[in-house]
């Protein structure tokens, strides 16, 4: 039995929901973090000392860090799995980029537009971050000029984290329709049932 700890509005949690749904895996969700709290409790720290969500429990196996979790699920359950060494490396490259560049920008923008108390929001940080997000849109658009999906013409592991963060941009009204290939890709993801359930239909942060 798979248990996913974390509120459904977290982009990092949505990655895990999406890959499970993509592979028709059954899972249980425990709401932690955001308005639910619980992530700093001693009990939760026993499964993740960092107090972050998501955490996956697969019977007696426990793992945290969303990117490691989706790679584990992909490998173990053979979902969007590649056996080509270069494809695996490039998927990893984009998954890292999705967290360390694009995701970081989106999370910062979310904080300064939605999550922080109004008096703590910094408009300068928000507008500087918006510029960086536009640069990320350009990078993605150039990549998606070449293929229908991030790595090639099929949905792959790297599409998951990037798709989750791009939907966050939609929520935050960061428009990308001028980036035609990126926009086409997002419209394609909208047709994906797992993306719909895990990401589009998810509640807004901090719910
Ligand atoms: N690198 C970690 C980052 C995890 C992270 O920052 N999670 C956020 C939510 S996206 C969190 O735990 N926030 C506390 C909360 O939701 O209350 C991962 O990818 O799993």
Tab-separated table of C-alpha atoms and ligand atoms in Angstrom:
chain	number	residue	atom	x	y	z
A	1	UNK	CA	0.000	0.000	0.000
A	2	UNK	CA	1.322	3.461	-0.953
A	3	UNK	CA	0.772	6.404	1.386
A	4	UNK	CA	1.575	9.954	0.268
A	5	UNK	CA	2.013	12.505	3.031
A	6	UNK	CA	1.373	16.111	2.020
A	7	UNK	CA	-1.337	18.633	1.162
A	8	UNK	CA	-2.672	18.334	-2.384
A	9	UNK	CA	-1.946	22.004	-3.203
A	10	UNK	CA	1.840	21.521	-3.043
A	11	UNK	CA	3.467	21.267	-6.495
A	12	UNK	CA	5.995	18.828	-5.031
A	13	UNK	CA	3.185	16.604	-3.733
A	14	UNK	CA	1.331	16.880	-7.057
A	15	UNK	CA	4.336	15.345	-8.857
A	16	UNK	CA	3.896	12.192	-6.766
A	17	UNK	CA	0.117	12.062	-7.225
A	18	UNK	CA	0.524	12.516	-10.975
A	19	UNK	CA	2.978	9.662	-11.494
A	20	UNK	CA	0.884	7.323	-9.332
A	21	UNK	CA	-2.254	8.190	-11.318
A	22	UNK	CA	-0.299	7.881	-14.576
A	23	UNK	CA	0.436	4.265	-13.629
A	24	UNK	CA	-3.025	3.584	-12.140
A	25	UNK	CA	-1.449	2.928	-8.745
A	26	UNK	CA	-3.705	3.036	-5.714
A	27	UNK	CA	-2.557	5.336	-2.916
A	28	UNK	CA	-3.747	6.903	0.295
A	29	UNK	CA	-3.225	10.622	1.018
A	30	UNK	CA	-2.542	12.137	4.425
A	31	UNK	CA	-2.930	15.929	4.485
A	32	UNK	CA	0.141	17.488	6.107
A	33	UNK	CA	1.570	21.004	5.784
A	34	UNK	CA	-0.025	24.307	4.813
A	35	UNK	CA	-3.282	24.883	6.658
A	36	UNK	CA	-3.160	21.317	8.031
A	37	UNK	CA	0.241	21.738	9.744
A	38	UNK	CA	1.700	18.624	11.334
A	39	UNK	CA	4.968	18.712	9.363
A	40	UNK	CA	6.954	20.023	12.344
A	41	UNK	CA	5.587	17.422	14.773
A	42	UNK	CA	8.005	14.941	16.335
A	43	UNK	CA	5.995	12.123	14.780
A	44	UNK	CA	6.385	13.521	11.242
A	45	UNK	CA	10.061	14.348	11.820
A	46	UNK	CA	10.625	10.649	12.377
A	47	UNK	CA	9.716	10.026	8.751
A	48	UNK	CA	11.262	13.254	7.421
A	49	UNK	CA	13.625	15.196	9.714
A	50	UNK	CA	13.443	18.137	7.264
A	51	UNK	CA	9.731	18.654	8.014
A	52	UNK	CA	8.957	18.922	4.298
A	53	UNK	CA	6.311	17.300	2.150
A	54	UNK	CA	5.958	15.040	0.221
A	55	UNK	CA	6.946	11.815	1.907
A	56	UNK	CA	6.115	8.416	0.406
A	57	UNK	CA	5.569	5.263	2.430
A	58	UNK	CA	5.598	2.080	0.365
A	59	UNK	CA	4.787	-0.616	2.936
A	60	UNK	CA	7.782	-0.363	5.278
A	61	UNK	CA	9.920	1.724	2.887
A	62	UNK	CA	9.962	5.478	3.502
A	63	UNK	CA	11.411	8.103	1.164
A	64	UNK	CA	11.326	11.931	1.009
A	65	UNK	CA	12.423	14.487	-1.653
A	66	UNK	CA	9.817	14.651	-4.428
A	67	UNK	CA	12.235	14.032	-7.298
A	68	UNK	CA	13.695	10.956	-5.631
A	69	UNK	CA	10.163	9.744	-4.951
A	70	UNK	CA	9.006	10.025	-8.576
A	71	UNK	CA	12.188	8.287	-9.792
A	72	UNK	CA	11.609	5.479	-7.273
A	73	UNK	CA	7.989	5.025	-8.392
A	74	UNK	CA	8.946	5.171	-12.068
A	75	UNK	CA	11.640	2.523	-11.558
A	76	UNK	CA	9.755	0.177	-9.267
A	77	UNK	CA	6.386	0.283	-11.034
A	78	UNK	CA	7.690	0.787	-14.560
A	79	UNK	CA	5.882	4.069	-15.194
A	80	UNK	CA	7.374	6.459	-17.799
A	81	UNK	CA	10.582	4.509	-17.356
A	82	UNK	CA	13.416	4.740	-19.846
A	83	UNK	CA	16.245	2.246	-20.188
A	84	UNK	CA	18.303	4.543	-22.377
A	85	UNK	CA	21.240	5.977	-20.430
A	86	UNK	CA	21.229	9.335	-22.229
A	87	UNK	CA	17.468	9.727	-21.859
A	88	UNK	CA	17.750	8.957	-18.137
A	89	UNK	CA	20.526	11.558	-17.781
A	90	UNK	CA	18.550	14.209	-19.685
A	91	UNK	CA	15.396	13.459	-17.698
A	92	UNK	CA	17.475	13.981	-14.556
A	93	UNK	CA	18.856	17.234	-15.955
A	94	UNK	CA	15.352	18.630	-16.528
A	95	UNK	CA	14.052	17.292	-13.205
A	96	UNK	CA	16.907	19.082	-11.416
A	97	UNK	CA	16.277	22.224	-13.452
A	98	UNK	CA	12.581	22.049	-12.594
A	99	UNK	CA	13.415	22.232	-8.876
A	100	UNK	CA	16.579	24.303	-8.707
A	101	UNK	CA	15.692	26.920	-11.326
A	102	UNK	CA	12.040	27.009	-12.423
A	103	UNK	CA	10.474	25.601	-9.230
A	104	UNK	CA	12.481	27.909	-7.008
A	105	UNK	CA	11.338	30.900	-9.066
A	106	UNK	CA	7.698	29.766	-8.964
A	107	UNK	CA	7.832	29.101	-5.209
A	108	UNK	CA	9.341	32.553	-4.576
A	109	UNK	CA	6.700	34.197	-6.746
A	110	UNK	CA	3.962	32.226	-4.943
A	111	UNK	CA	5.268	33.390	-1.561
A	112	UNK	CA	5.341	37.067	-2.543
A	113	UNK	CA	1.931	37.005	-4.266
A	114	UNK	CA	-0.141	34.522	-2.340
A	115	UNK	CA	1.310	32.863	0.745
A	116	UNK	CA	3.151	35.445	2.838
A	117	UNK	CA	1.143	37.861	5.002
A	118	UNK	CA	0.600	40.997	2.881
A	119	UNK	CA	3.001	43.112	4.986
A	120	UNK	CA	5.830	40.607	4.354
A	121	UNK	CA	5.383	40.486	0.567
A	122	UNK	CA	8.137	42.279	-1.345
A	123	UNK	CA	7.059	43.735	-4.730
A	124	UNK	CA	10.698	44.091	-5.851
A	125	UNK	CA	11.396	40.400	-5.243
A	126	UNK	CA	8.114	39.556	-6.988
A	127	UNK	CA	8.915	41.594	-10.114
A	128	UNK	CA	12.561	40.392	-10.298
A	129	UNK	CA	11.314	36.813	-9.962
A	130	UNK	CA	8.715	37.357	-12.664
A	131	UNK	CA	11.501	38.349	-15.092
A	132	UNK	CA	13.373	35.145	-14.252
A	133	UNK	CA	10.232	33.100	-14.826
A	134	UNK	CA	9.835	34.679	-18.291
A	135	UNK	CA	13.433	33.598	-19.050
A	136	UNK	CA	12.490	30.071	-17.951
A	137	UNK	CA	9.462	30.204	-20.276
A	138	UNK	CA	11.869	31.056	-23.130
A	139	UNK	CA	14.155	28.142	-22.226
A	140	UNK	CA	11.196	25.745	-22.161
A	141	UNK	CA	9.752	27.154	-25.373
A	142	UNK	CA	13.057	26.590	-27.197
A	143	UNK	CA	13.177	22.999	-25.981
A	144	UNK	CA	9.544	22.376	-26.902
A	145	UNK	CA	10.146	23.800	-30.399
A	146	UNK	CA	12.021	20.575	-31.022
A	147	UNK	CA	9.638	18.019	-29.554
A	148	UNK	CA	6.031	17.513	-28.457
A	149	UNK	CA	7.160	16.835	-24.879
A	150	UNK	CA	10.220	17.857	-22.869
A	151	UNK	CA	12.630	15.156	-23.976
A	152	UNK	CA	11.069	13.727	-27.124
A	153	UNK	CA	7.624	13.162	-28.623
A	154	UNK	CA	6.263	11.134	-25.704
A	155	UNK	CA	5.343	12.063	-22.164
A	156	UNK	CA	8.348	11.361	-19.932
A	157	UNK	CA	9.393	11.713	-16.324
A	158	UNK	CA	10.705	15.267	-16.776
A	159	UNK	CA	7.298	16.484	-17.999
A	160	UNK	CA	5.867	15.832	-14.536
A	161	UNK	CA	7.755	18.349	-12.345
A	162	UNK	CA	7.830	20.996	-15.061
A	163	UNK	CA	4.094	20.571	-15.715
A	164	UNK	CA	3.290	20.935	-12.018
A	165	UNK	CA	5.252	24.189	-11.757
A	166	UNK	CA	3.875	25.547	-15.041
A	167	UNK	CA	0.366	25.056	-13.710
A	168	UNK	CA	1.400	27.112	-10.677
A	169	UNK	CA	2.154	29.920	-13.174
A	170	UNK	CA	-1.386	29.564	-14.541
A	171	UNK	CA	-2.761	29.911	-10.995
A	172	UNK	CA	-0.605	33.008	-10.466
A	173	UNK	CA	-1.764	34.527	-13.768
A	174	UNK	CA	1.726	34.453	-15.291
A	175	UNK	CA	0.841	34.312	-18.964
A	176	UNK	CA	2.836	32.276	-21.495
A	177	UNK	CA	0.537	32.238	-24.556
A	178	UNK	CA	3.131	34.173	-26.599
A	179	UNK	CA	5.448	31.181	-26.178
A	180	UNK	CA	3.693	29.050	-28.755
A	181	UNK	CA	5.443	25.715	-28.185
A	182	UNK	CA	5.180	26.001	-24.414
A	183	UNK	CA	1.505	26.876	-24.727
A	184	UNK	CA	0.904	23.919	-27.073
A	185	UNK	CA	2.594	21.606	-24.544
A	186	UNK	CA	0.451	22.893	-21.666
A	187	UNK	CA	-2.714	22.389	-23.778
A	188	UNK	CA	-1.526	18.812	-24.453
A	189	UNK	CA	-1.037	18.222	-20.696
A	190	UNK	CA	-4.582	19.492	-20.115
A	191	UNK	CA	-5.797	16.479	-22.110
A	192	UNK	CA	-3.977	14.121	-19.705
A	193	UNK	CA	-6.368	12.685	-17.111
A	194	UNK	CA	-3.697	12.177	-14.438
A	195	UNK	CA	-2.525	15.805	-14.818
A	196	UNK	CA	-6.132	16.952	-14.565
A	197	UNK	CA	-6.808	15.080	-11.343
A	198	UNK	CA	-3.450	15.632	-9.607
A	199	UNK	CA	-2.711	19.195	-10.679
A	200	UNK	CA	-5.544	21.144	-12.321
A	201	UNK	CA	-8.233	19.963	-9.896
A	202	UNK	CA	-6.038	20.325	-6.802
A	203	UNK	CA	-6.923	22.986	-4.224
A	204	UNK	CA	-4.948	26.236	-4.113
A	205	UNK	CA	-2.109	26.745	-1.576
A	206	UNK	CA	-2.166	26.597	1.433
A	207	UNK	CA	-5.077	24.087	1.291
B	1	LIG	N1	13.196	19.552	-2.096
B	1	LIG	C1	11.961	19.192	-1.441
B	1	LIG	C2	11.164	20.454	-1.181
B	1	LIG	C3	9.947	20.152	-0.370
B	1	LIG	C4	9.191	21.400	0.034
B	1	LIG	O1	9.740	22.517	0.064
B	1	LIG	N2	7.926	21.217	0.337
B	1	LIG	C5	7.105	22.319	0.780
B	1	LIG	C6	5.777	22.328	0.024
B	1	LIG	S1	6.020	22.489	-1.736
B	1	LIG	C7	6.788	22.169	2.243
B	1	LIG	O2	7.044	21.145	2.853
B	1	LIG	N3	6.194	23.215	2.819
B	1	LIG	C8	5.689	23.199	4.158
B	1	LIG	C9	4.195	23.259	4.133
B	1	LIG	O3	3.571	22.899	3.145
B	1	LIG	O4	3.628	23.654	5.151
B	1	LIG	C10	11.175	18.211	-2.326
B	1	LIG	O5	11.270	18.319	-3.554
B	1	LIG	O6	10.463	17.347	-1.788
